[in-house]
Amino acid sequence: MIRAWAAALLASALVALAAAPAGAELGEPVSISPSAPEVVAPNTPFRLQVDVAAEAGALDIAAQPLRLRVRFAPECGGSFAGSEGPTAIDRELPAPLPGKAYEASVATSAKLAGAGTETVCAFLEDADERQFATDVET
């Protein structure tokens, strides 16, 4: 009886381990990753790039279109609308294919008006303004 239980436990553990890499590829089912220089001169153009990645099927419930929305702010709010500052990106993204992994990248030339510390506040929203990913630490 104990051997049968131990064998069943081992088999279920092996199934769980085999499935783990597919679900853990990104760490989050949907992620956005902004990249910009750490220091820029006021009124000088610089490259801002934001990469979007989602595991297979993670955006299937999203109401289309998806929007990548980015602001510069001294401190990010909990949403695009709640973050004060100039808009750097507000762009529709191509629709994901159902059940498939998703990748998109948006790059733009941006500039900041004055000296000071600014944060890149990035949000991935659907047409119903539900957030699927947020990055407020860049």
Short mmCIF file of C-alpha atoms in Angstrom, two decimals:
data_model
loop_
_atom_site.label_atom_id
_atom_site.label_comp_id
_atom_site.label_asym_id
_atom_site.label_seq_id
_atom_site.Cartn_x
_atom_site.Cartn_y
_atom_site.Cartn_z
CA MET A 1 0.00 0.00 0.00
CA ILE A 2 2.79 2.45 0.90
CA ARG A 3 4.72 1.51 -2.24
CA ALA A 4 1.70 2.24 -4.46
CA TRP A 5 1.20 5.60 -2.76
CA ALA A 6 4.91 6.47 -3.10
CA ALA A 7 4.91 5.47 -6.78
CA ALA A 8 1.84 7.63 -7.44
CA LEU A 9 3.44 10.58 -5.63
CA LEU A 10 6.67 10.19 -7.61
CA ALA A 11 4.77 9.98 -10.90
CA SER A 12 2.78 13.14 -10.16
CA ALA A 13 5.97 14.96 -9.12
CA LEU A 14 7.64 14.01 -12.41
CA VAL A 15 4.63 15.27 -14.37
CA ALA A 16 4.73 18.57 -12.44
CA LEU A 17 8.47 18.98 -13.07
CA ALA A 18 8.10 18.21 -16.75
CA ALA A 19 5.42 20.89 -17.09
CA ALA A 20 7.33 23.54 -15.10
CA PRO A 21 9.63 24.91 -17.83
CA ALA A 22 6.77 25.72 -20.21
CA GLY A 23 4.96 27.78 -17.58
CA ALA A 24 8.06 29.45 -16.20
CA GLU A 25 9.73 30.75 -19.36
CA LEU A 26 9.07 34.43 -18.70
CA GLY A 27 8.51 34.46 -14.94
CA GLU A 28 5.23 36.33 -15.57
CA PRO A 29 2.60 35.30 -18.11
CA VAL A 30 2.77 38.79 -19.68
CA SER A 31 5.68 41.21 -19.31
CA ILE A 32 6.80 44.56 -20.63
CA SER A 33 10.40 45.71 -20.52
CA PRO A 34 11.27 49.34 -21.22
CA SER A 35 14.86 50.30 -21.95
CA ALA A 36 16.25 53.82 -22.01
CA PRO A 37 19.56 55.43 -21.06
CA GLU A 38 20.02 56.03 -17.34
CA VAL A 39 21.12 59.63 -17.95
CA VAL A 40 20.04 61.97 -20.74
CA ALA A 41 20.57 65.67 -21.35
CA PRO A 42 17.46 67.89 -21.32
CA ASN A 43 15.90 68.46 -24.76
CA THR A 44 18.20 65.86 -26.34
CA PRO A 45 16.57 62.97 -28.22
CA PHE A 46 17.23 59.46 -26.92
CA ARG A 47 15.98 56.01 -27.87
CA LEU A 48 13.18 54.48 -25.80
CA GLN A 49 12.30 50.87 -26.56
CA VAL A 50 9.62 48.75 -24.93
CA ASP A 51 9.42 44.99 -25.49
CA VAL A 52 6.22 43.04 -24.82
CA ALA A 53 6.19 39.26 -24.30
CA ALA A 54 3.40 36.87 -23.34
CA GLU A 55 3.19 33.14 -22.85
CA ALA A 56 0.96 31.14 -25.15
CA GLY A 57 -2.70 32.01 -24.56
CA ALA A 58 -2.01 34.65 -21.87
CA LEU A 59 -3.65 37.40 -23.95
CA ASP A 60 -6.56 35.32 -25.28
CA ILE A 61 -9.03 37.12 -22.99
CA ALA A 62 -7.80 40.60 -23.89
CA ALA A 63 -10.34 42.86 -25.61
CA GLN A 64 -8.72 44.13 -28.79
CA PRO A 65 -6.94 46.32 -29.55
CA LEU A 66 -4.03 46.07 -27.11
CA ARG A 67 -2.37 49.41 -26.29
CA LEU A 68 1.15 50.05 -25.10
CA ARG A 69 1.06 53.27 -23.07
CA VAL A 70 4.16 54.91 -21.59
CA ARG A 71 4.66 58.14 -19.64
CA PHE A 72 7.62 59.82 -17.99
CA ALA A 73 6.83 60.77 -14.41
CA PRO A 74 8.66 61.54 -11.18
CA GLU A 75 6.58 58.74 -9.65
CA CYS A 76 4.34 56.26 -11.47
CA GLY A 77 0.71 55.80 -10.52
CA GLY A 78 -1.13 52.50 -10.53
CA SER A 79 -2.29 53.05 -14.10
CA PHE A 80 -1.50 55.08 -17.20
CA ALA A 81 -4.30 57.52 -16.35
CA GLY A 82 -3.02 57.77 -12.77
CA SER A 83 0.54 58.62 -13.83
CA GLU A 84 1.19 62.31 -14.37
CA GLY A 85 3.72 63.39 -16.93
CA PRO A 86 4.31 63.58 -20.67
CA THR A 87 3.22 60.66 -22.84
CA ALA A 88 6.13 58.97 -24.60
CA ILE A 89 4.18 56.15 -26.31
CA ASP A 90 0.47 55.52 -26.81
CA ARG A 91 0.25 52.92 -29.55
CA GLU A 92 -2.00 50.08 -30.66
CA LEU A 93 -0.21 46.75 -30.94
CA PRO A 94 -0.93 43.96 -33.42
CA ALA A 95 -3.52 41.49 -32.13
CA PRO A 96 -2.14 38.25 -30.68
CA LEU A 97 -3.04 34.95 -32.33
CA PRO A 98 -5.27 32.82 -30.05
CA GLY A 99 -3.34 30.23 -28.06
CA LYS A 100 0.06 31.47 -29.27
CA ALA A 101 2.97 33.17 -27.56
CA TYR A 102 3.21 36.90 -28.27
CA GLU A 103 6.08 39.33 -28.84
CA ALA A 104 6.05 42.96 -29.90
CA SER A 105 8.55 45.78 -29.69
CA VAL A 106 8.02 49.52 -29.97
CA ALA A 107 10.87 51.99 -30.28
CA THR A 108 10.67 55.76 -30.44
CA SER A 109 12.81 58.84 -30.09
CA ALA A 110 11.93 60.72 -26.93
CA LYS A 111 13.23 63.72 -25.02
CA LEU A 112 12.72 65.25 -21.62
CA ALA A 113 12.10 68.98 -21.21
CA GLY A 114 14.09 69.63 -18.06
CA ALA A 115 16.60 68.30 -15.58
CA GLY A 116 15.48 65.94 -12.83
CA THR A 117 14.70 62.32 -12.15
CA GLU A 118 12.00 60.69 -14.26
CA THR A 119 10.66 57.14 -14.29
CA VAL A 120 9.46 55.28 -17.36
CA CYS A 121 5.90 54.20 -16.47
CA ALA A 122 4.82 51.49 -18.94
CA PHE A 123 1.42 49.79 -19.14
CA LEU A 124 -0.07 47.17 -21.46
CA GLU A 125 -3.85 47.62 -21.57
CA ASP A 126 -6.68 46.11 -23.57
CA ALA A 127 -9.67 47.97 -25.07
CA ASP A 128 -11.53 47.67 -21.73
CA GLU A 129 -8.53 49.38 -20.00
CA ARG A 130 -7.61 46.20 -18.11
CA GLN A 131 -3.89 46.05 -17.40
CA PHE A 132 -2.08 42.93 -18.50
CA ALA A 133 1.42 44.12 -17.61
CA THR A 134 3.05 47.06 -15.84
CA ASP A 135 6.61 48.26 -15.42
CA VAL A 136 7.10 51.22 -13.10
CA GLU A 137 10.69 50.61 -12.02
CA THR A 138 12.74 51.69 -15.06
#
